[in-house]
Amino acid sequence: MNCSEDDVLLISSVFDYVSENLQSKKFISCLRKLDKKYPDLKLTSFIDDAEDYIEDN
């Protein structure tokens, strides 16, 4: 949550990779908070894609 807007933009390209490896709903929750913090980045679709990588167990 301490990321700058530039940092979030930079790491957004690996949201899906990180999500697949972490398998963490907490990670997705954090991304959604960042999406609200920086709405101009329009991250919702990237986060939705990253969420798809989490396996339902």
PDB file of C-alpha atoms in Angstrom:
ATOM      1  CA  MET A   1       0.000   0.000   0.000  1.00  0.00           C
ATOM      2  CA  ASN A   2       3.031   2.261   0.190  1.00  0.00           C
ATOM      3  CA  CYS A   3       3.722   2.012  -3.529  1.00  0.00           C
ATOM      4  CA  SER A   4       3.783   5.137  -5.605  1.00  0.00           C
ATOM      5  CA  GLU A   5       1.616   5.391  -8.685  1.00  0.00           C
ATOM      6  CA  ASP A   6       4.701   4.792 -10.855  1.00  0.00           C
ATOM      7  CA  ASP A   7       5.638   1.705  -8.819  1.00  0.00           C
ATOM      8  CA  VAL A   8       2.165   0.230  -9.193  1.00  0.00           C
ATOM      9  CA  LEU A   9       2.196   0.857 -12.920  1.00  0.00           C
ATOM     10  CA  LEU A  10       5.567  -0.859 -13.203  1.00  0.00           C
ATOM     11  CA  ILE A  11       4.560  -3.975 -11.257  1.00  0.00           C
ATOM     12  CA  SER A  12       1.112  -4.278 -12.846  1.00  0.00           C
ATOM     13  CA  SER A  13       2.642  -6.223 -15.714  1.00  0.00           C
ATOM     14  CA  VAL A  14       3.465  -9.093 -13.345  1.00  0.00           C
ATOM     15  CA  PHE A  15       0.247  -9.210 -11.286  1.00  0.00           C
ATOM     16  CA  ASP A  16      -0.804 -12.488 -12.895  1.00  0.00           C
ATOM     17  CA  TYR A  17       2.601 -14.129 -12.422  1.00  0.00           C
ATOM     18  CA  VAL A  18       2.758 -13.149  -8.754  1.00  0.00           C
ATOM     19  CA  SER A  19      -0.833 -14.207  -8.186  1.00  0.00           C
ATOM     20  CA  GLU A  20      -0.230 -17.621  -9.737  1.00  0.00           C
ATOM     21  CA  ASN A  21       2.785 -18.208  -7.515  1.00  0.00           C
ATOM     22  CA  LEU A  22       1.416 -16.777  -4.277  1.00  0.00           C
ATOM     23  CA  GLN A  23      -2.092 -18.219  -4.540  1.00  0.00           C
ATOM     24  CA  SER A  24      -3.210 -15.506  -2.130  1.00  0.00           C
ATOM     25  CA  LYS A  25      -6.584 -13.806  -1.951  1.00  0.00           C
ATOM     26  CA  LYS A  26      -4.935 -11.313   0.368  1.00  0.00           C
ATOM     27  CA  PHE A  27      -2.687 -10.259  -2.525  1.00  0.00           C
ATOM     28  CA  ILE A  28      -5.747  -9.639  -4.712  1.00  0.00           C
ATOM     29  CA  SER A  29      -7.353  -7.651  -1.928  1.00  0.00           C
ATOM     30  CA  CYS A  30      -4.274  -5.452  -1.720  1.00  0.00           C
ATOM     31  CA  LEU A  31      -4.310  -4.928  -5.475  1.00  0.00           C
ATOM     32  CA  ARG A  32      -7.957  -3.872  -5.304  1.00  0.00           C
ATOM     33  CA  LYS A  33      -7.050  -1.290  -2.661  1.00  0.00           C
ATOM     34  CA  LEU A  34      -4.296   0.027  -4.917  1.00  0.00           C
ATOM     35  CA  ASP A  35      -6.809   0.205  -7.746  1.00  0.00           C
ATOM     36  CA  LYS A  36      -9.010   2.437  -5.596  1.00  0.00           C
ATOM     37  CA  LYS A  37      -6.010   4.494  -4.510  1.00  0.00           C
ATOM     38  CA  TYR A  38      -4.924   5.081  -8.123  1.00  0.00           C
ATOM     39  CA  PRO A  39      -8.093   4.905 -10.259  1.00  0.00           C
ATOM     40  CA  ASP A  40      -6.437   6.669 -13.190  1.00  0.00           C
ATOM     41  CA  LEU A  41      -4.258   3.582 -13.776  1.00  0.00           C
ATOM     42  CA  LYS A  42      -7.353   1.513 -14.682  1.00  0.00           C
ATOM     43  CA  LEU A  43      -5.978  -1.678 -13.118  1.00  0.00           C
ATOM     44  CA  THR A  44      -9.272  -3.518 -12.656  1.00  0.00           C
ATOM     45  CA  SER A  45      -8.949  -5.779 -15.700  1.00  0.00           C
ATOM     46  CA  PHE A  46      -5.354  -6.667 -14.784  1.00  0.00           C
ATOM     47  CA  ILE A  47      -6.449  -7.537 -11.258  1.00  0.00           C
ATOM     48  CA  ASP A  48      -9.381  -9.591 -12.538  1.00  0.00           C
ATOM     49  CA  ASP A  49      -6.959 -11.546 -14.729  1.00  0.00           C
ATOM     50  CA  ALA A  50      -4.587 -12.052 -11.784  1.00  0.00           C
ATOM     51  CA  GLU A  51      -7.484 -13.309  -9.669  1.00  0.00           C
ATOM     52  CA  ASP A  52      -8.229 -15.944 -12.307  1.00  0.00           C
ATOM     53  CA  TYR A  53      -4.827 -17.501 -11.570  1.00  0.00           C
ATOM     54  CA  ILE A  54      -5.843 -18.347  -8.002  1.00  0.00           C
ATOM     55  CA  GLU A  55      -6.980 -21.925  -7.747  1.00  0.00           C
ATOM     56  CA  ASP A  56     -10.144 -22.583  -5.780  1.00  0.00           C
ATOM     57  CA  ASN A  57      -9.324 -25.163  -3.119  1.00  0.00           C
TER      58      ASN A  57
END
